[in-house]
Coordinates of C-alpha atoms and ligand atoms in Angstrom, one line a residue:
X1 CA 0.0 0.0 0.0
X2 CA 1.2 3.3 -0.8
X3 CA 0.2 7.0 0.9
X4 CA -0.4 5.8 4.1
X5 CA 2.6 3.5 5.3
X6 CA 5.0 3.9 2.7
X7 CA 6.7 1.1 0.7
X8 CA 6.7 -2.2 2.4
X9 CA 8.3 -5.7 0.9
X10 CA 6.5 -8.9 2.3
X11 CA 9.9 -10.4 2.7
X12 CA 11.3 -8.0 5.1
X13 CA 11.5 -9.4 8.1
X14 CA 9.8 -7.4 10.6
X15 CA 10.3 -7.5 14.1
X16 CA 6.9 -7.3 16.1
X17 CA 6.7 -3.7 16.3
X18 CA 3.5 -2.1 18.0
X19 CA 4.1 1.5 17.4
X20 CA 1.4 4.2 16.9
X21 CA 1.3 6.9 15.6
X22 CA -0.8 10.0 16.4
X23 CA -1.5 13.1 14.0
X24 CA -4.3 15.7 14.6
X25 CA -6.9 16.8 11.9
X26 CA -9.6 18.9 11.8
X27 CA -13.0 18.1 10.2
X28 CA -16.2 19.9 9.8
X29 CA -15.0 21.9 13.0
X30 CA -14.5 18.7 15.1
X31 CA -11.4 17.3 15.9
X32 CA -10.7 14.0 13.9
X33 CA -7.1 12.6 15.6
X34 CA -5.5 9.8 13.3
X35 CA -4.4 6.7 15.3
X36 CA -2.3 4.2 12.8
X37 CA 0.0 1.1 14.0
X38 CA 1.7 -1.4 12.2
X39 CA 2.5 -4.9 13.6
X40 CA 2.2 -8.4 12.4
X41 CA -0.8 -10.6 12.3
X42 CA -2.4 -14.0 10.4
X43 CA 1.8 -14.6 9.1
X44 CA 1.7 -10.9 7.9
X45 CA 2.3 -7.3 8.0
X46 CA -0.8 -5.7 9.9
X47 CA -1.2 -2.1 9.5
X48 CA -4.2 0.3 10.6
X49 CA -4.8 3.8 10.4
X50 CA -8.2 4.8 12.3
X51 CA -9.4 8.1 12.2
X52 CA -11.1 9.1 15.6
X53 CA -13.8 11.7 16.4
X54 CA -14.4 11.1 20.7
X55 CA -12.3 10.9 23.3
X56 CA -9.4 10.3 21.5
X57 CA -6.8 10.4 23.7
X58 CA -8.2 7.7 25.9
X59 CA -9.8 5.7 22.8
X60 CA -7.7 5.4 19.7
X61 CA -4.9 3.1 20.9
X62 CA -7.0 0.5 22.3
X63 CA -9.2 0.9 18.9
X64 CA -5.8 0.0 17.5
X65 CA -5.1 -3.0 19.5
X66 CA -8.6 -3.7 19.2
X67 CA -8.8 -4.6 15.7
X68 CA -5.5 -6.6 16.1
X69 CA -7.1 -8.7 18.8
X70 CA -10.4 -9.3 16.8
X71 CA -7.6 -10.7 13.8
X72 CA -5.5 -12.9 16.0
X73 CA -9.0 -14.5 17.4
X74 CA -10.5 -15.4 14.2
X75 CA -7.4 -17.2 13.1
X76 CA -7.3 -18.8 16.4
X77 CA -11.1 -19.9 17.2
X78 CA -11.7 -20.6 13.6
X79 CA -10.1 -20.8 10.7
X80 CA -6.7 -21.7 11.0
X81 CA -5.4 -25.4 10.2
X82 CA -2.4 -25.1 12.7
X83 CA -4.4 -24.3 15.7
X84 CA -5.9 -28.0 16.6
X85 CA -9.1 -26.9 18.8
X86 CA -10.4 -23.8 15.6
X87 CA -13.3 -24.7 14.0
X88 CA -11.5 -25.9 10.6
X89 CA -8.9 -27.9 13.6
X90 CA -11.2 -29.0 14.8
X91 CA -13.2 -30.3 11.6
X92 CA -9.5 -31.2 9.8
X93 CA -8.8 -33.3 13.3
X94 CA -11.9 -35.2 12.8
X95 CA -11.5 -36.1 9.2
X96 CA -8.2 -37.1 9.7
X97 CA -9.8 -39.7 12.3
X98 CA -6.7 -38.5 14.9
X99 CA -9.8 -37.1 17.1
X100 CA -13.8 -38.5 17.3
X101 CA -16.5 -36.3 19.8
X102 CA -20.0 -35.7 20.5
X103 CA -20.0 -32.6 17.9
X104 CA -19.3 -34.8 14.6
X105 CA -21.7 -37.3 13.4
X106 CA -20.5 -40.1 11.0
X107 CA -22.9 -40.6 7.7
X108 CA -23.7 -43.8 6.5
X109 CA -21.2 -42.8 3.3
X110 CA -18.7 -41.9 6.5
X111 CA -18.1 -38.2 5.6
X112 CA -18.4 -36.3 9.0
X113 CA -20.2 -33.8 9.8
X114 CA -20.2 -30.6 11.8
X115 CA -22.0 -27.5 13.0
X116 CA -20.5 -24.4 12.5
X117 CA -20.4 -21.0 13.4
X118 CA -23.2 -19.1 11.4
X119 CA -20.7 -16.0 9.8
X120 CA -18.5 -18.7 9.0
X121 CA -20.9 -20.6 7.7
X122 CA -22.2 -18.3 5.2
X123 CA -18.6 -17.2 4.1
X124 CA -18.0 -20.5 3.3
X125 CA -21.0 -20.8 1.2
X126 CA -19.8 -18.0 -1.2
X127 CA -16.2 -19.5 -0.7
X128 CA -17.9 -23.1 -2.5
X129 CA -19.9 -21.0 -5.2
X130 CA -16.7 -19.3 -6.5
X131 CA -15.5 -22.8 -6.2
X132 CA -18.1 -23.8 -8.2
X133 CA -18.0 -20.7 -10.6
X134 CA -14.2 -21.0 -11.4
X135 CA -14.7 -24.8 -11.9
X136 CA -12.1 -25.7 -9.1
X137 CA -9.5 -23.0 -9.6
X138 CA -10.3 -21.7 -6.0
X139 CA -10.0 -25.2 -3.7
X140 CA -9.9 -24.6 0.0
X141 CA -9.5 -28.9 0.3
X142 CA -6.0 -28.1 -1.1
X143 CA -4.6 -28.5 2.7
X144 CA -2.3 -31.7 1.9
X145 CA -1.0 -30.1 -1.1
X146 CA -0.2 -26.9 0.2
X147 CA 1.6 -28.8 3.5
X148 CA 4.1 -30.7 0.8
X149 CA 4.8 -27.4 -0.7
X150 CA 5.4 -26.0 2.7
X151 CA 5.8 -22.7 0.8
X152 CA 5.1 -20.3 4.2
X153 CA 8.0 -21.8 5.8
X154 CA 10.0 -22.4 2.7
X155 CA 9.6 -18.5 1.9
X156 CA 11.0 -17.3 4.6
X157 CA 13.8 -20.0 5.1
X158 CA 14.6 -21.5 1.6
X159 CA 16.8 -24.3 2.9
X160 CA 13.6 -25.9 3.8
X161 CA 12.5 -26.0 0.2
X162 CA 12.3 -29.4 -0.9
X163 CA 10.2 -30.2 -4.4
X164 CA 7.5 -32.4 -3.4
X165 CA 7.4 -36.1 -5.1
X166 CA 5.0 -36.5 -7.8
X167 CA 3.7 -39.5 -6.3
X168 CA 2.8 -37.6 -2.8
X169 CA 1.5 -34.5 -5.0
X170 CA -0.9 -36.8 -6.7
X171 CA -1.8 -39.0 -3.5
X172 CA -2.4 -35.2 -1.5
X173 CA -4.5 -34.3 -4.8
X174 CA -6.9 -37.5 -4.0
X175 CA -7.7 -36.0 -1.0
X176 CA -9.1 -32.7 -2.1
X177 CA -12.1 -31.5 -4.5
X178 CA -13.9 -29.1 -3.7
X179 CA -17.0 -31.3 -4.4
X180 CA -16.2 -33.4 -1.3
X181 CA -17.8 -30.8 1.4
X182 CA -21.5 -30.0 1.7
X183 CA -22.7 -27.1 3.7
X184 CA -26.2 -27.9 4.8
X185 CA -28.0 -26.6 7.9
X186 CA -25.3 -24.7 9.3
X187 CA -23.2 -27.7 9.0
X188 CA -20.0 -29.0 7.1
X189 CA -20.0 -32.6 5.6
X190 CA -16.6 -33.1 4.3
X191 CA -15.2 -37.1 3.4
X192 CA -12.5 -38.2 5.8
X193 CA -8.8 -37.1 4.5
X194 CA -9.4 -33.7 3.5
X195 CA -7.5 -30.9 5.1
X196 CA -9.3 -27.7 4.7
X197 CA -7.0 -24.3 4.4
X198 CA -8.5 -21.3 4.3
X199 CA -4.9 -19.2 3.2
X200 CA -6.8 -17.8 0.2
X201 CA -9.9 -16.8 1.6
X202 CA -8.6 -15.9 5.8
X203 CA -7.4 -12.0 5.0
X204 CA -10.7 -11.4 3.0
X205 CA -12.8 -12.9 5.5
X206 CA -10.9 -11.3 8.6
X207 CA -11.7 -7.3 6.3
X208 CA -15.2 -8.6 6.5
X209 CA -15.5 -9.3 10.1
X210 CA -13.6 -5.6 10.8
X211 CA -16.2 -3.6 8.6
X212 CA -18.5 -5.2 10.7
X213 CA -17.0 -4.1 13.9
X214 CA -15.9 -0.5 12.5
X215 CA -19.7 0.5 11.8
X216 CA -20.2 -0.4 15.8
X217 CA -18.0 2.4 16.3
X218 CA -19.4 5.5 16.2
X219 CA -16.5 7.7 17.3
X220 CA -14.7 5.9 13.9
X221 CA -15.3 8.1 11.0
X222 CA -12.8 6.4 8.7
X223 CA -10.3 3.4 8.7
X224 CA -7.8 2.4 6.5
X225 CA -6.8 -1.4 7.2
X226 CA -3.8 -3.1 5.3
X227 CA -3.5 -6.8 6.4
X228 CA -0.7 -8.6 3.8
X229 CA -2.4 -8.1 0.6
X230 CA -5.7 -7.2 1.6
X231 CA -6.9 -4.0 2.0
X232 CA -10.0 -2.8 3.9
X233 CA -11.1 1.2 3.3
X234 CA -13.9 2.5 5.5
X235 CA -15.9 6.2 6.0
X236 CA -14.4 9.5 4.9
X237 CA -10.8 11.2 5.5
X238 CA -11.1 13.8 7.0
X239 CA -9.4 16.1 4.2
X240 CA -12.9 14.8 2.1
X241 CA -10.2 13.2 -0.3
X242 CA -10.4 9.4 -1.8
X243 CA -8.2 6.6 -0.2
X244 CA -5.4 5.8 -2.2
X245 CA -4.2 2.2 -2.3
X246 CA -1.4 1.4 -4.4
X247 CA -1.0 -2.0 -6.3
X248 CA 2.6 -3.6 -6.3
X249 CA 4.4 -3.9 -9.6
X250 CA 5.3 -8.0 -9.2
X251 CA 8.2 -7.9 -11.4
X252 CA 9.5 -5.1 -9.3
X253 CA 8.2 -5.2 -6.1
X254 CA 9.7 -1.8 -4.7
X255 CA 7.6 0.2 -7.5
X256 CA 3.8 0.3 -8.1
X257 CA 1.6 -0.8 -11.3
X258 CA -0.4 2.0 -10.1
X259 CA -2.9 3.6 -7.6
X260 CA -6.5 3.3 -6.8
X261 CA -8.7 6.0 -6.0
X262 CA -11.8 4.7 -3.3
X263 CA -14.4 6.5 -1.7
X264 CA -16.1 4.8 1.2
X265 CA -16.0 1.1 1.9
X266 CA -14.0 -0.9 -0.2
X267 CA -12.2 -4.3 0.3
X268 CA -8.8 -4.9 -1.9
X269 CA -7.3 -7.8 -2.2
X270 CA -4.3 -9.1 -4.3
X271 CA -3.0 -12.7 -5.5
X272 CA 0.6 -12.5 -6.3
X273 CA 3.7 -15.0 -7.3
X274 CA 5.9 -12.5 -5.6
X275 CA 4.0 -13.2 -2.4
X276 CA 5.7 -16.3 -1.3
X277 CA 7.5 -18.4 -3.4
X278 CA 11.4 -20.0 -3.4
X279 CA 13.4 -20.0 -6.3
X280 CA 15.0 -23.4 -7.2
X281 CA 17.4 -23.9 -10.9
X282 CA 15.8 -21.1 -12.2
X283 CA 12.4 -21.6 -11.6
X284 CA 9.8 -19.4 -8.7
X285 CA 7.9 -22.0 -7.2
X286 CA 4.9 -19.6 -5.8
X287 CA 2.0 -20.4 -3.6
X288 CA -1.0 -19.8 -5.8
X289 CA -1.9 -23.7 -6.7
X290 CA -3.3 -25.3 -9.5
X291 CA -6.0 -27.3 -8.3
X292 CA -5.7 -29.9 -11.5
X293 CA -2.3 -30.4 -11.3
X294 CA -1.1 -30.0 -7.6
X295 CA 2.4 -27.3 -9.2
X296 CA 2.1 -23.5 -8.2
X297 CA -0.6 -22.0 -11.2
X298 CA 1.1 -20.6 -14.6
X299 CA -1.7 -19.3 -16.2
X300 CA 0.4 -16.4 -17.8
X301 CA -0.6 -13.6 -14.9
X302 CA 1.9 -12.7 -12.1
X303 CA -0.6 -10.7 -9.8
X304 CA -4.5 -10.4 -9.5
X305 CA -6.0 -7.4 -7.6
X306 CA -9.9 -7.5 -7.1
X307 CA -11.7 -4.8 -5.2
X308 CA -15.3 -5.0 -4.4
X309 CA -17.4 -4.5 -1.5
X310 CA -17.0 -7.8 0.1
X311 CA -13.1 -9.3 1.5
X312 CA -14.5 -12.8 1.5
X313 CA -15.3 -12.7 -2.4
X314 CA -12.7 -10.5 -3.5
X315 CA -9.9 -12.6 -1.4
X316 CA -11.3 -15.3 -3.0
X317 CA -11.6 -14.1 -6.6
X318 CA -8.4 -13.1 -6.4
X319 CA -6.8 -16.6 -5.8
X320 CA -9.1 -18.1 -8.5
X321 CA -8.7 -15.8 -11.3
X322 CA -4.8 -16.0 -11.0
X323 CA -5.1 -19.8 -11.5
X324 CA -7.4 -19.2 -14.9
X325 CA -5.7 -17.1 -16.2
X326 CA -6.3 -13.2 -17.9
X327 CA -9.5 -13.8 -20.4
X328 CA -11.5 -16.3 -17.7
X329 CA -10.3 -14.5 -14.5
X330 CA -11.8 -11.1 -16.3
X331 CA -15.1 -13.3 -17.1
X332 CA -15.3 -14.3 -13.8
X333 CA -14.6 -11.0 -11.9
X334 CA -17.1 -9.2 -14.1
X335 CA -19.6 -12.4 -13.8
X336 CA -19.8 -11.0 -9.9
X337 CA -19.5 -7.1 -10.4
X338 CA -16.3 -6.7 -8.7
X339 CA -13.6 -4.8 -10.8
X340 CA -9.9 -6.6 -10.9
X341 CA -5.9 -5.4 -12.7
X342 CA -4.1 -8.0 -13.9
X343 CA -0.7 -8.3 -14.6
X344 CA 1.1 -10.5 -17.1
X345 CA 4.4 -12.4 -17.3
X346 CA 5.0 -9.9 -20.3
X347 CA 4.1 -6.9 -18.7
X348 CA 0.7 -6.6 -19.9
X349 CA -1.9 -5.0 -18.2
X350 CA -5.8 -6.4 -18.1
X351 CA -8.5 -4.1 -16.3
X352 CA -12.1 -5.6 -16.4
X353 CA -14.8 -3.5 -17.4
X354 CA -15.3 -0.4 -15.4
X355 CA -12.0 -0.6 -13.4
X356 CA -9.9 2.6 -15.4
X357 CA -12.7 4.4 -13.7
X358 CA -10.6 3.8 -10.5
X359 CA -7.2 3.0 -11.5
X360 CA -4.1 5.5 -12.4
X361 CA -1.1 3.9 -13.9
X362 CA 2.4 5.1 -12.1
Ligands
ADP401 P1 -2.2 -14.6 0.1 O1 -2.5 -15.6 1.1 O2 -0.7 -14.3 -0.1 O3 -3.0 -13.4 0.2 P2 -3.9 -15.9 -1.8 O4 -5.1 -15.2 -1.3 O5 -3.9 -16.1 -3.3 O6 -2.6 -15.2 -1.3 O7 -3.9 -17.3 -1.1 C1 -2.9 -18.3 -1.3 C2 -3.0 -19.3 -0.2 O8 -4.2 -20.1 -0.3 C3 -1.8 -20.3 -0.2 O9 -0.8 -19.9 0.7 C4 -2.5 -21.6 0.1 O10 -2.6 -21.7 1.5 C5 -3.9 -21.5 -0.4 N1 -4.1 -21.8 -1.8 C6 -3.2 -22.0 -2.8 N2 -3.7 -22.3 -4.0 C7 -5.1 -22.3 -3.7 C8 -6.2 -22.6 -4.6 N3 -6.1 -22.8 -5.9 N4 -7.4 -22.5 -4.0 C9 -7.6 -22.3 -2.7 N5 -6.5 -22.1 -1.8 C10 -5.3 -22.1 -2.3
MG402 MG1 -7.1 -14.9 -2.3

């Protein structure tokens, strides 16, 4: 993101920093105090910018912690696959058969089944119709695959890059499909073996659950909230100007393709090979997967940026349009009314419909 933090390279390894900053605005003759912070959060770079109308002195701080905390709990009551007792732990553990409880009943066909939260729930019923609409490019059963790549560990420390065998790729690809969960009656059936990893959908849906929480707060006229590659804009500046949320150049990451220009509530969110990836004789091996054949997607693009009014579907148009590819991914975006720049191997750019309306190339 650009205007508001700076430059900032995913690689660079932060150190948990909690700083905030404080700057003093004036608005319509009330006094508007800016509260921003940067720290880390679900694997990434966290950074908010709250704009605060009451009591700021005693309130924008904890506003900034606040959001933070709400992050860290979602990942850790619900959809992370590291944390055994989240929801998707908990449903992974039981498919896996390492854990059986009153909460999961087996089917005859011996898929188990679970009740889940009811936000989660309904995000995970738009999650399975882009599933459905990108025939399988977006795949949150992908768990076993994405562990063999190991690609969060590997990006960080590239000695633990090892290419997975294309025996285990194929055996981890029998356990996925997105096919193989049902969400019926506040409940997910999934057959035993599948991992579920929400990586591609998490961000989004964490944007989602903060726009929910920001329009509780009535001394919050405006938010800016930049967590990794997805981007949450909310209320009015105080200046009256648009947010301005730059979009990485991916084949150099320390310049920008360009800038978007929002008013309001918008949620931005951006699929990248430059995101994590390890470099091995010559070729990236990135962690955008193709569901079909198990190897990081090369469908031609190198980044995907879809903004729309909801995280949940942007996040996850973002991850499926990079597997299709330019001329589907544009279908598809348009297909849901959400706007989306794309950037090729060769440098070409691809707006859908309606996006130059928003976008200004650097
Ligand atoms: P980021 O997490 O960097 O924002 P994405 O939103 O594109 O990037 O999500 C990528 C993550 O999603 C991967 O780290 C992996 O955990 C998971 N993943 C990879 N490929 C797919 C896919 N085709 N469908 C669903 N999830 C995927
Ligand atoms: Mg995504």
């Amino acid at each position: 993101m650009k205007s508001f933090f700076g430059k900032y390279h995913k690689k660079t390894i932060l150190p948990v920093i909690c700083l905030v900053c404080i700057g003093c605005l004036s608005a319509c003759g009330s006094r508007t105090v800016e509260y921003r912070s940067a720290d880390t959060a679900m694997g990434t770079v966290l950074q908010v910018s709250l704009y605060v109308t009451a009591d700021p002195q005693e309130d924008g701080k904890e506003l900034t912690e606040e959001v933070r905390t709400q992050i860290i709990d979602l990942e850790r009551q619900e959809l992370s696959r590291r944390v055994p007792d989240s929801v998707i732990g908990r449903i992974n553990g039981l498919a896996a058969q390492e854990q059986s409880g009153n909460e999961a009943a087996r089917a005859e066909d011996g898929s188990i089944e679970m009740q889940i939260p009811q936000a989660l729930y309904q995000e995970l019923l738009l999650v399975q119709e882009v599933s459905k609409a990108s025939n399988g490019a977006l795949d949150i059963t992908l768990g076993k695959v994405a562990k063999l790549w190991n690609l969060d560990t590997a990006a960080v420390q590239p000695q633990m890059f090892q290419l997975p065998a294309k025996a285990a790729l194929q055996e981890a690809l029998a356990c996925s499909g997105f096919e193989k969960i049902t969400l019926i009656d506040g409940k997910l059936q999934m057959m035993p073996g599948i991992l579920l990893d929400l990586g591609a959908v998490g961000k989004g849906i964490a944007c989602d659950r903060l726009l929910a929480w920001l329009e509780t707060k009535e001394q919050i006229s405006g938010a800016v909230i930049a967590l990794g590659g997805s981007i949450l804009t909310y209320g009015e500046k105080p200046d009256g100007k648009e947010w301005k949320v730059g979009i990485v150049d991916p084949s150099d990451t320390s310049s920008y393709l360009g800038t978007l220009s929002l008013e309001g509530r918008w949620c931005v969110a951006t699929s990248g090979d430059y995101e994590r990836y390890v470099e091995a004789e010559g070729i990236r091996y990135h962690h955008i997967l193709d569901p079909e054949t198990g190897y990081p997607a090369q469908s031609g693009l190198k980044s995907v940026t879809i903004f729309g009014h909801s995280g949940c579907l942007c996040d996850a148009l973002s991850t499926a349009c990079f597997v299709l590819g330019a001329e589907e991914g544009l279908k598809l975006a348009e297909q849901y009314g959400v706007y989306a720049v794309m950037a090729a191997e060769d440098g070409t750019l691809f707006l859908s419909k309606g996006a130059e309306a928003y976008f200004t190339a650097d």
